[in-house]
PDB file of C-alpha atoms in Angstrom:
ATOM      1  CA  MET A   1       0.000   0.000   0.000  1.00 81.00           C
ATOM      2  CA  MET A   2       1.299   3.428  -0.961  1.00 80.00           C
ATOM      3  CA  LYS A   3       1.780   5.794   1.970  1.00 93.00           C
ATOM      4  CA  ILE A   4       0.498   9.292   1.162  1.00 95.00           C
ATOM      5  CA  ASN A   5       2.510  11.765   3.215  1.00 96.00           C
ATOM      6  CA  ASP A   6       3.771  14.439   0.823  1.00 97.00           C
ATOM      7  CA  LEU A   7       3.082  15.902  -2.613  1.00 97.00           C
ATOM      8  CA  ASN A   8       5.351  13.444  -4.425  1.00 98.00           C
ATOM      9  CA  SER A   9       3.336  10.542  -3.018  1.00 98.00           C
ATOM     10  CA  VAL A  10       0.153  12.292  -4.224  1.00 98.00           C
ATOM     11  CA  ARG A  11       1.791  12.700  -7.642  1.00 98.00           C
ATOM     12  CA  ASP A  12       2.680   9.007  -7.735  1.00 97.00           C
ATOM     13  CA  SER A  13      -0.822   7.997  -6.664  1.00 97.00           C
ATOM     14  CA  LEU A  14      -2.430  10.130  -9.383  1.00 97.00           C
ATOM     15  CA  ARG A  15      -0.005   8.762 -11.945  1.00 97.00           C
ATOM     16  CA  GLU A  16      -0.918   5.211 -10.865  1.00 97.00           C
ATOM     17  CA  LEU A  17      -4.618   5.999 -11.297  1.00 97.00           C
ATOM     18  CA  GLY A  18      -3.858   7.440 -14.711  1.00 96.00           C
ATOM     19  CA  LEU A  19      -2.139   4.188 -15.693  1.00 97.00           C
ATOM     20  CA  LYS A  20      -5.250   2.236 -14.604  1.00 97.00           C
ATOM     21  CA  GLN A  21      -7.187   4.464 -17.000  1.00 96.00           C
ATOM     22  CA  GLY A  22      -4.637   3.922 -19.771  1.00 96.00           C
ATOM     23  CA  ILE A  23      -3.051   7.364 -19.441  1.00 95.00           C
ATOM     24  CA  ASP A  24       0.652   7.680 -18.667  1.00 96.00           C
ATOM     25  CA  LEU A  25       0.732  11.076 -16.995  1.00 96.00           C
ATOM     26  CA  GLY A  26       4.519  10.891 -17.043  1.00 95.00           C
ATOM     27  CA  ASP A  27       4.610  10.676 -20.850  1.00 95.00           C
ATOM     28  CA  GLU A  28       5.038  14.334 -21.813  1.00 93.00           C
ATOM     29  CA  LYS A  29       4.416  13.668 -25.510  1.00 93.00           C
ATOM     30  CA  ALA A  30       1.150  11.812 -24.861  1.00 90.00           C
ATOM     31  CA  ILE A  31      -0.068  14.511 -22.477  1.00 91.00           C
ATOM     32  CA  ALA A  32       0.858  17.229 -24.986  1.00 90.00           C
ATOM     33  CA  LYS A  33      -1.171  15.322 -27.601  1.00 89.00           C
ATOM     34  CA  PHE A  34      -4.197  15.174 -25.254  1.00 86.00           C
ATOM     35  CA  ASN A  35      -3.833  18.884 -24.532  1.00 87.00           C
ATOM     36  CA  ASP A  36      -3.427  19.788 -28.222  1.00 86.00           C
ATOM     37  CA  GLU A  37      -6.694  18.014 -29.018  1.00 84.00           C
ATOM     38  CA  VAL A  38      -8.635  20.296 -26.667  1.00 77.00           C
ATOM     39  CA  PRO A  39     -10.245  23.077 -28.725  1.00 71.00           C
ATOM     40  CA  PHE A  40      -9.201  26.536 -27.623  1.00 66.00           C
ATOM     41  CA  ASP A  41     -12.052  28.248 -25.795  1.00 63.00           C
ATOM     42  CA  SER A  42     -12.710  29.828 -22.433  1.00 53.00           C
ATOM     43  CA  ARG A  43     -12.931  26.387 -20.770  1.00 58.00           C
ATOM     44  CA  TRP A  44      -9.515  25.104 -21.932  1.00 56.00           C
ATOM     45  CA  PHE A  45      -8.090  25.366 -18.419  1.00 58.00           C
ATOM     46  CA  ASP A  46     -10.466  22.698 -17.088  1.00 68.00           C
ATOM     47  CA  SER A  47      -9.981  20.411 -20.099  1.00 81.00           C
ATOM     48  CA  ARG A  48      -6.185  20.117 -20.132  1.00 88.00           C
ATOM     49  CA  TRP A  49      -3.752  18.172 -17.991  1.00 92.00           C
ATOM     50  CA  LEU A  50      -1.972  20.843 -15.950  1.00 92.00           C
ATOM     51  CA  CYS A  51       0.532  19.071 -13.674  1.00 95.00           C
ATOM     52  CA  CYS A  52       3.956  17.868 -14.697  1.00 96.00           C
ATOM     53  CA  TYR A  53       4.297  14.344 -13.323  1.00 97.00           C
ATOM     54  CA  LEU A  54       8.050  14.193 -13.926  1.00 96.00           C
ATOM     55  CA  GLU A  55       8.852  17.091 -11.587  1.00 97.00           C
ATOM     56  CA  ASP A  56       9.563  16.960  -7.873  1.00 98.00           C
ATOM     57  CA  TRP A  57       6.335  18.386  -6.416  1.00 98.00           C
ATOM     58  CA  ASN A  58       7.760  18.610  -2.897  1.00 98.00           C
ATOM     59  CA  GLU A  59      10.688  20.682  -4.119  1.00 98.00           C
ATOM     60  CA  GLU A  60       8.422  22.958  -6.142  1.00 97.00           C
ATOM     61  CA  LEU A  61       6.133  23.633  -3.167  1.00 98.00           C
ATOM     62  CA  GLU A  62       9.092  24.159  -0.830  1.00 98.00           C
ATOM     63  CA  GLU A  63      10.672  26.658  -3.243  1.00 98.00           C
ATOM     64  CA  ARG A  64       7.464  28.620  -3.721  1.00 97.00           C
ATOM     65  CA  LEU A  65       6.820  28.713   0.036  1.00 98.00           C
ATOM     66  CA  HIS A  66      10.422  29.849   0.601  1.00 98.00           C
ATOM     67  CA  TYR A  67       9.912  32.873  -1.663  1.00 98.00           C
ATOM     68  CA  PHE A  68       6.522  33.605  -0.108  1.00 98.00           C
ATOM     69  CA  PHE A  69       8.023  33.679   3.392  1.00 98.00           C
ATOM     70  CA  LYS A  70      11.059  35.652   2.190  1.00 98.00           C
ATOM     71  CA  ASN A  71       8.861  38.316   0.617  1.00 98.00           C
ATOM     72  CA  MET A  72       6.629  38.487   3.705  1.00 98.00           C
ATOM     73  CA  SER A  73       9.752  38.864   5.857  1.00 98.00           C
ATOM     74  CA  ASP A  74      11.022  41.639   3.556  1.00 98.00           C
ATOM     75  CA  TYR A  75       7.596  43.264   3.786  1.00 98.00           C
ATOM     76  CA  GLN A  76       7.627  43.148   7.592  1.00 98.00           C
ATOM     77  CA  ASP A  77      11.186  44.496   7.771  1.00 98.00           C
ATOM     78  CA  ALA A  78      10.232  47.389   5.489  1.00 98.00           C
ATOM     79  CA  MET A  79       7.110  48.115   7.551  1.00 98.00           C
ATOM     80  CA  ASP A  80       9.187  48.094  10.735  1.00 98.00           C
ATOM     81  CA  LYS A  81      11.450  50.712   9.088  1.00 98.00           C
ATOM     82  CA  GLU A  82       8.371  52.607   7.828  1.00 98.00           C
ATOM     83  CA  ASP A  83       9.601  52.176   4.247  1.00 98.00           C
ATOM     84  CA  ILE A  84       6.158  51.960   2.672  1.00 98.00           C
ATOM     85  CA  LYS A  85       7.463  51.876  -0.896  1.00 98.00           C
ATOM     86  CA  SER A  86       9.621  48.789  -0.243  1.00 98.00           C
ATOM     87  CA  ALA A  87       6.889  47.250   1.902  1.00 98.00           C
ATOM     88  CA  THR A  88       4.401  47.625  -0.933  1.00 98.00           C
ATOM     89  CA  SER A  89       6.791  46.006  -3.396  1.00 98.00           C
ATOM     90  CA  SER A  90       7.501  43.073  -1.085  1.00 98.00           C
ATOM     91  CA  PHE A  91       3.813  42.681  -0.279  1.00 98.00           C
ATOM     92  CA  HIS A  92       2.948  42.449  -3.989  1.00 98.00           C
ATOM     93  CA  ALA A  93       5.736  39.897  -4.498  1.00 98.00           C
ATOM     94  CA  ALA A  94       4.371  37.838  -1.578  1.00 98.00           C
ATOM     95  CA  LEU A  95       0.893  38.035  -3.071  1.00 98.00           C
ATOM     96  CA  SER A  96       2.247  36.661  -6.338  1.00 98.00           C
ATOM     97  CA  CYS A  97       3.997  33.844  -4.479  1.00 98.00           C
ATOM     98  CA  ALA A  98       0.776  33.010  -2.625  1.00 98.00           C
ATOM     99  CA  GLY A  99      -0.895  32.711  -6.022  1.00 97.00           C
ATOM    100  CA  ASP A 100       1.860  30.347  -7.144  1.00 97.00           C
ATOM    101  CA  VAL A 101       1.264  28.117  -4.108  1.00 97.00           C
ATOM    102  CA  SER A 102      -2.468  28.229  -4.741  1.00 97.00           C
ATOM    103  CA  ASN A 103      -1.921  27.294  -8.391  1.00 96.00           C
ATOM    104  CA  ILE A 104      -0.039  24.147  -7.391  1.00 97.00           C
ATOM    105  CA  PHE A 105      -3.113  22.860  -5.596  1.00 97.00           C
ATOM    106  CA  GLY A 106      -5.454  24.199  -8.269  1.00 95.00           C
ATOM    107  CA  TYR A 107      -3.572  22.231 -10.929  1.00 95.00           C
ATOM    108  CA  ILE A 108      -3.673  19.083  -8.792  1.00 97.00           C
ATOM    109  CA  LYS A 109      -7.410  19.563  -8.256  1.00 95.00           C
ATOM    110  CA  ASN A 110      -7.944  20.024 -12.001  1.00 93.00           C
ATOM    111  CA  ASP A 111      -6.124  16.804 -12.815  1.00 95.00           C
ATOM    112  CA  MET A 112      -7.972  14.929 -10.061  1.00 95.00           C
ATOM    113  CA  VAL A 113     -11.304  16.019 -11.566  1.00 93.00           C
ATOM    114  CA  LYS A 114     -10.126  14.853 -15.006  1.00 92.00           C
ATOM    115  CA  LEU A 115      -9.210  11.465 -13.537  1.00 95.00           C
ATOM    116  CA  LEU A 116     -12.544  11.265 -11.748  1.00 93.00           C
ATOM    117  CA  HIS A 117     -14.461  11.977 -14.961  1.00 91.00           C
ATOM    118  CA  GLY A 118     -12.207   9.679 -16.993  1.00 90.00           C
ATOM    119  CA  GLU A 119     -12.527  11.807 -20.130  1.00 82.00           C
ATOM    120  CA  ASP A 120      -9.233  10.660 -21.660  1.00 88.00           C
ATOM    121  CA  LYS A 121      -9.225   7.065 -20.447  1.00 92.00           C
ATOM    122  CA  THR A 122      -8.484   4.271 -22.877  1.00 92.00           C
ATOM    123  CA  THR A 123      -9.374   1.347 -20.580  1.00 96.00           C
ATOM    124  CA  ASP A 124     -12.646   0.064 -19.165  1.00 95.00           C
ATOM    125  CA  PHE A 125     -11.786   1.350 -15.676  1.00 94.00           C
ATOM    126  CA  GLN A 126     -14.992   2.520 -13.970  1.00 91.00           C
ATOM    127  CA  TRP A 127     -15.621   4.187 -10.658  1.00 88.00           C
ATOM    128  CA  PRO A 128     -18.359   2.372  -8.718  1.00 86.00           C
ATOM    129  CA  GLN A 129     -21.819   3.896  -8.885  1.00 78.00           C
ATOM    130  CA  PHE A 130     -23.359   4.679  -5.517  1.00 74.00           C
ATOM    131  CA  ASN A 131     -27.071   4.828  -4.866  1.00 70.00           C
ATOM    132  CA  ASN A 132     -28.765   6.879  -2.172  1.00 64.00           C
ATOM    133  CA  GLU A 133     -29.844   3.930  -0.016  1.00 55.00           C
TER     134      GLU A 133
END
């Protein structure tokens, strides 16, 4: 049984589910082909695979959090010195970093929904149907 205790284990679990559905999420060429087949419209974001399953997700999150905390620290230092111009700049940078962290989880959520719906699957894998009894 796979132990889920960090983002890389989540990545591996999603990739395993993809394989059960006949989708190798680690095959960049195959994923690019899936994504290229999605017509360009306002809903493209929800229809494409967004995560890179060959990257180190733990490292990516750690790096983005590092810059978020660094910018918040710079903001606080500038506020303590009453340097509002520098504080504003650091605050905006921290806001951008917070968006980057949020995007990581948004991309994971997007791919989880795609796996749940099974839109790109090439196998007969089916989620069980539950009734309301």
